[in-house]
Amino acid sequence: MKRKEFLGLAGAAAAGSLVTFRPALAQALAGGGKTTLSVKIMDLKLQYAWGLSRGTWTTRRNAFVKIERDGVYGLGEAAPIARYDETAEGAAAFFEKARPVLERDLWEYAVRWNELETLAPTEHAAKAALDMALLDWVGKKLQVPVWKLLGLNKAGALKTTYSIGIDEVPVMQEKIRAYPDFSVYKIKVGTKDDRKIIEGIRAVTSKPLRVDANEGWKTKEEALENINWMAGMGIEYIEQPMPADRIEDFAWLKQRSKLPLYADESLMKASDIPRIAPYFDGLNIKLMKCGGIQEAVRMVAMARALGLKLMIGCMVETSLAISAAAALTPLFDHADLDGNLLSATDPFKGVKTVKDQLVLNDRPGLGVEGEIF
Ligand code: MG
């Protein structure tokens, strides 16, 4: 199949899922009893210190939500993003704000999704958690996996990269050795020693690499010099080379870069895509940035229409949120869904990572087992 045909099909699948989803939702939510909401905050201990251009963490604090109705429950997870001033406590406070809408009528909440926007303009991770919990609940109520509910085929699930956070070069090398089964690694850079980092990684593996600067290169000249040096080092593409708001500099960089450029911090939702599309080759879509599965599907359709490549990424998350993102991977070109592997705390079992292949299961909803409430 030609690439153009494939992209057309992917776009149609994305748009189709929105059309077919609504009747399924209506059926699941018809009648029924009272809805209750439970909220929990949990600290996730990390396998290794997690270093990015903007800081280093040894634990992450995520917020969890459980929607229960008719003897069925749905679970959601918020991995708050510090860059957008989000915290687990803020996510939990948002769940409380949403509680009256949810407990009044779950159907009303589902169809008036925009009402959540009026409760808080941000809290994207908390919104993602509620969307996740709703779809988990609907899937369980209808006894259908979420990937099937969205019109997708689990055989299309992708392989994931394994991310190497910024650290001393020997520590970064050790992480590659500790996770030998991955076909592609994602390397975090954005320091003064980026060339040493890439040379150090290249000393221990010849596999393809993807590089994420997390806005760490501060001028277009610095970004171009680094990118064109990396083009000779077996790098597939560069994620977010410069600060998100430098749109004019991105236009300059795109004309000169020897490697494809992917946007991450430069976008959140579907409405951002037309504005930034001319300056990037691809996008990194994350549930925690965009506010959930339904918005992610809208983003896929918009991005494909504009000819962009797509990766789906994550924060440090348990297998709950990773399973939600993994269900969408048949719509994407690349997946970076290793948040559950980066965490030493994972109370859930869901999508499996077999070597580096994401393996979706046939259990209803998000296909996740585990109890924390
Ligand atoms: Mg990134």
CSV table of C-alpha atoms in Angstrom, one decimal, residues 80-285:
chain,number,residue,atom,x,y,z
A,80,PRO,CA,0.7,16.0,36.0
A,81,ILE,CA,3.2,18.0,33.9
A,82,ALA,CA,5.3,20.4,36.0
A,83,ARG,CA,6.0,22.5,32.9
A,84,TYR,CA,2.3,23.5,32.8
A,85,ASP,CA,2.3,24.1,36.6
A,86,GLU,CA,0.3,20.9,37.2
A,87,THR,CA,0.5,18.8,40.4
A,88,ALA,CA,-1.2,15.6,41.7
A,89,GLU,CA,-2.9,17.8,44.3
A,90,GLY,CA,-4.2,20.1,41.5
A,91,ALA,CA,-5.5,17.0,39.5
A,92,ALA,CA,-7.2,15.7,42.7
A,93,ALA,CA,-8.8,19.1,43.2
A,94,PHE,CA,-10.0,19.1,39.6
A,95,PHE,CA,-11.6,15.7,40.1
A,96,GLU,CA,-13.5,17.2,43.0
A,97,LYS,CA,-14.7,20.1,40.8
A,98,ALA,CA,-15.9,17.6,38.2
A,99,ARG,CA,-17.6,15.3,40.9
A,100,PRO,CA,-21.0,17.1,40.8
A,101,VAL,CA,-21.2,16.8,37.0
A,102,LEU,CA,-20.2,13.2,37.0
A,103,GLU,CA,-22.4,12.1,40.0
A,104,ARG,CA,-25.4,14.0,38.6
A,105,ASP,CA,-25.5,12.2,35.3
A,106,LEU,CA,-22.6,10.3,33.7
A,107,TRP,CA,-24.1,10.7,30.3
A,108,GLU,CA,-24.4,14.5,30.7
A,109,TYR,CA,-20.7,14.5,31.6
A,110,ALA,CA,-19.8,12.4,28.6
A,111,VAL,CA,-21.6,14.4,26.0
A,112,ARG,CA,-20.8,17.8,27.5
A,113,TRP,CA,-17.1,17.2,27.5
A,114,ASN,CA,-16.5,20.9,26.9
A,115,GLU,CA,-18.1,21.6,30.3
A,116,LEU,CA,-14.8,20.4,31.8
A,117,GLU,CA,-13.0,23.2,30.1
A,118,THR,CA,-15.1,25.7,32.0
A,119,LEU,CA,-14.1,24.1,35.3
A,120,ALA,CA,-10.4,24.9,34.7
A,121,PRO,CA,-8.6,26.0,31.6
A,122,THR,CA,-5.6,23.8,32.3
A,123,GLU,CA,-5.4,20.5,34.4
A,124,HIS,CA,-4.9,18.6,31.1
A,125,ALA,CA,-3.6,15.5,32.9
A,126,ALA,CA,-6.7,15.4,35.2
A,127,LYS,CA,-8.9,15.7,32.2
A,128,ALA,CA,-7.0,12.8,30.5
A,129,ALA,CA,-7.6,10.7,33.6
A,130,LEU,CA,-11.4,11.3,33.6
A,131,ASP,CA,-11.6,10.6,29.8
A,132,MET,CA,-9.6,7.4,30.4
A,133,ALA,CA,-11.9,6.3,33.3
A,134,LEU,CA,-15.0,7.0,31.2
A,135,LEU,CA,-13.8,4.9,28.3
A,136,ASP,CA,-12.6,2.1,30.6
A,137,TRP,CA,-16.1,2.2,32.2
A,138,VAL,CA,-17.9,2.2,28.8
A,139,GLY,CA,-15.6,-0.7,27.5
A,140,LYS,CA,-16.3,-2.8,30.6
A,141,LYS,CA,-20.0,-2.1,30.5
A,142,LEU,CA,-20.2,-3.2,26.8
A,143,GLN,CA,-17.6,-6.0,27.4
A,144,VAL,CA,-15.4,-4.5,24.6
A,145,PRO,CA,-11.7,-3.5,24.7
A,146,VAL,CA,-11.1,0.2,24.2
A,147,TRP,CA,-9.0,-0.4,21.1
A,148,LYS,CA,-12.0,-2.2,19.5
A,149,LEU,CA,-14.4,0.5,20.7
A,150,LEU,CA,-12.3,2.9,18.7
A,151,GLY,CA,-12.4,0.8,15.5
A,152,LEU,CA,-8.7,-0.3,15.8
A,153,ASN,CA,-7.0,-3.6,15.4
A,154,LYS,CA,-4.7,-4.8,18.2
A,155,ALA,CA,-2.4,-6.4,15.6
A,156,GLY,CA,-1.4,-2.8,14.6
A,157,ALA,CA,0.1,-2.0,18.1
A,158,LEU,CA,3.6,-0.6,17.8
A,159,LYS,CA,7.0,-1.3,19.3
A,160,THR,CA,8.1,1.3,21.9
A,161,THR,CA,11.4,3.0,22.4
A,162,TYR,CA,13.1,3.0,25.7
A,163,SER,CA,14.1,6.5,27.0
A,164,ILE,CA,17.5,7.3,28.5
A,165,GLY,CA,17.3,10.3,30.8
A,166,ILE,CA,20.2,12.8,31.1
A,167,ASP,CA,22.9,11.5,33.5
A,168,GLU,CA,26.6,10.9,33.7
A,169,VAL,CA,27.6,9.2,30.4
A,170,PRO,CA,28.6,5.8,32.2
A,171,VAL,CA,25.1,5.7,33.8
A,172,MET,CA,23.4,6.3,30.5
A,173,GLN,CA,25.5,3.6,28.9
A,174,GLU,CA,24.5,1.3,31.8
A,175,LYS,CA,20.8,1.9,31.1
A,176,ILE,CA,21.3,0.8,27.5
A,177,ARG,CA,23.0,-2.4,28.7
A,178,ALA,CA,20.2,-3.0,31.3
A,179,TYR,CA,17.5,-2.8,28.5
A,180,PRO,CA,19.1,-4.7,25.6
A,181,ASP,CA,15.8,-5.8,23.9
A,182,PHE,CA,14.8,-2.4,22.4
A,183,SER,CA,15.2,-1.8,18.7
A,184,VAL,CA,15.4,2.0,19.1
A,185,TYR,CA,16.4,4.1,22.1
A,186,LYS,CA,15.3,7.7,22.8
A,187,ILE,CA,18.1,9.8,24.2
A,188,LYS,CA,17.4,12.9,26.3
A,189,VAL,CA,19.8,15.8,25.6
A,190,GLY,CA,19.8,19.6,26.0
A,191,THR,CA,23.0,20.0,28.0
A,192,LYS,CA,26.5,21.4,27.3
A,193,ASP,CA,27.8,17.9,26.8
A,194,ASP,CA,25.3,16.6,24.2
A,195,ARG,CA,28.0,15.4,21.8
A,196,LYS,CA,29.8,13.5,24.6
A,197,ILE,CA,26.4,11.9,25.4
A,198,ILE,CA,25.7,10.8,21.9
A,199,GLU,CA,29.3,9.5,21.4
A,200,GLY,CA,29.0,7.7,24.7
A,201,ILE,CA,25.8,6.0,23.6
A,202,ARG,CA,27.3,5.1,20.3
A,203,ALA,CA,30.1,3.4,22.1
A,204,VAL,CA,27.7,0.8,23.5
A,205,THR,CA,25.0,0.5,20.7
A,206,SER,CA,24.8,0.8,17.0
A,207,LYS,CA,20.9,0.7,17.0
A,208,PRO,CA,18.9,3.7,15.7
A,209,LEU,CA,18.4,6.6,18.1
A,210,ARG,CA,15.8,9.3,18.5
A,211,VAL,CA,16.9,12.5,20.3
A,212,ASP,CA,14.8,14.7,22.5
A,213,ALA,CA,16.2,18.1,23.5
A,214,ASN,CA,13.2,19.1,25.6
A,215,GLU,CA,13.6,22.8,24.5
A,216,GLY,CA,17.2,22.6,25.7
A,217,TRP,CA,19.0,24.3,22.8
A,218,LYS,CA,18.5,28.0,23.2
A,219,THR,CA,19.4,29.5,19.8
A,220,LYS,CA,18.6,28.4,16.3
A,221,GLU,CA,22.3,28.4,15.5
A,222,GLU,CA,23.1,26.1,18.4
A,223,ALA,CA,20.2,23.8,17.4
A,224,LEU,CA,21.2,23.6,13.8
A,225,GLU,CA,24.9,22.9,14.6
A,226,ASN,CA,23.9,20.1,17.0
A,227,ILE,CA,21.3,18.6,14.6
A,228,ASN,CA,23.6,18.5,11.6
A,229,TRP,CA,26.3,16.9,13.7
A,230,MET,CA,23.9,14.3,14.9
A,231,ALA,CA,22.8,13.6,11.3
A,232,GLY,CA,26.0,11.7,10.9
A,233,MET,CA,25.4,9.7,14.1
A,234,GLY,CA,22.5,7.4,13.2
A,235,ILE,CA,19.8,9.6,14.7
A,236,GLU,CA,16.3,9.2,13.1
A,237,TYR,CA,14.8,12.5,14.3
A,238,ILE,CA,15.0,15.3,16.8
A,239,GLU,CA,12.2,16.1,19.2
A,240,GLN,CA,11.6,19.7,20.4
A,241,PRO,CA,15.1,21.2,19.7
A,242,MET,CA,14.2,24.8,20.9
A,243,PRO,CA,11.8,26.5,23.3
A,244,ALA,CA,8.2,26.1,22.3
A,245,ASP,CA,7.4,29.7,21.5
A,246,ARG,CA,10.2,30.3,18.9
A,247,ILE,CA,8.0,29.8,15.9
A,248,GLU,CA,10.0,32.0,13.6
A,249,ASP,CA,13.2,30.2,14.6
A,250,PHE,CA,11.6,26.9,13.9
A,251,ALA,CA,10.7,28.1,10.3
A,252,TRP,CA,14.5,28.9,9.9
A,253,LEU,CA,15.6,25.6,11.4
A,254,LYS,CA,13.2,23.4,9.3
A,255,GLN,CA,14.6,24.9,6.1
A,256,ARG,CA,18.2,23.9,7.1
A,257,SER,CA,17.9,20.8,9.3
A,258,LYS,CA,19.3,17.6,8.0
A,259,LEU,CA,17.1,15.6,10.3
A,260,PRO,CA,13.2,15.5,10.7
A,261,LEU,CA,11.9,17.7,13.5
A,262,TYR,CA,9.1,16.6,15.8
A,263,ALA,CA,7.2,19.0,18.1
A,264,ASP,CA,6.4,18.0,21.7
A,265,GLU,CA,6.3,21.0,24.0
A,266,SER,CA,5.2,23.2,21.0
A,267,LEU,CA,1.7,21.6,20.9
A,268,MET,CA,-1.0,20.4,23.3
A,269,LYS,CA,-4.3,20.0,21.4
A,270,ALA,CA,-5.8,19.6,17.9
A,271,SER,CA,-6.3,23.3,17.7
A,272,ASP,CA,-2.5,23.9,17.9
A,273,ILE,CA,-1.7,21.7,14.9
A,274,PRO,CA,-2.6,24.0,11.9
A,275,ARG,CA,-0.5,26.8,13.4
A,276,ILE,CA,2.7,24.7,13.9
A,277,ALA,CA,2.3,22.2,11.1
A,278,PRO,CA,4.5,24.1,8.5
A,279,TYR,CA,7.5,24.1,10.9
A,280,PHE,CA,7.7,20.4,11.9
A,281,ASP,CA,7.8,17.0,10.2
A,282,GLY,CA,6.0,15.2,13.0
A,283,LEU,CA,4.3,15.5,16.3
A,284,ASN,CA,4.5,13.9,19.7
A,285,ILE,CA,1.0,13.5,21.0
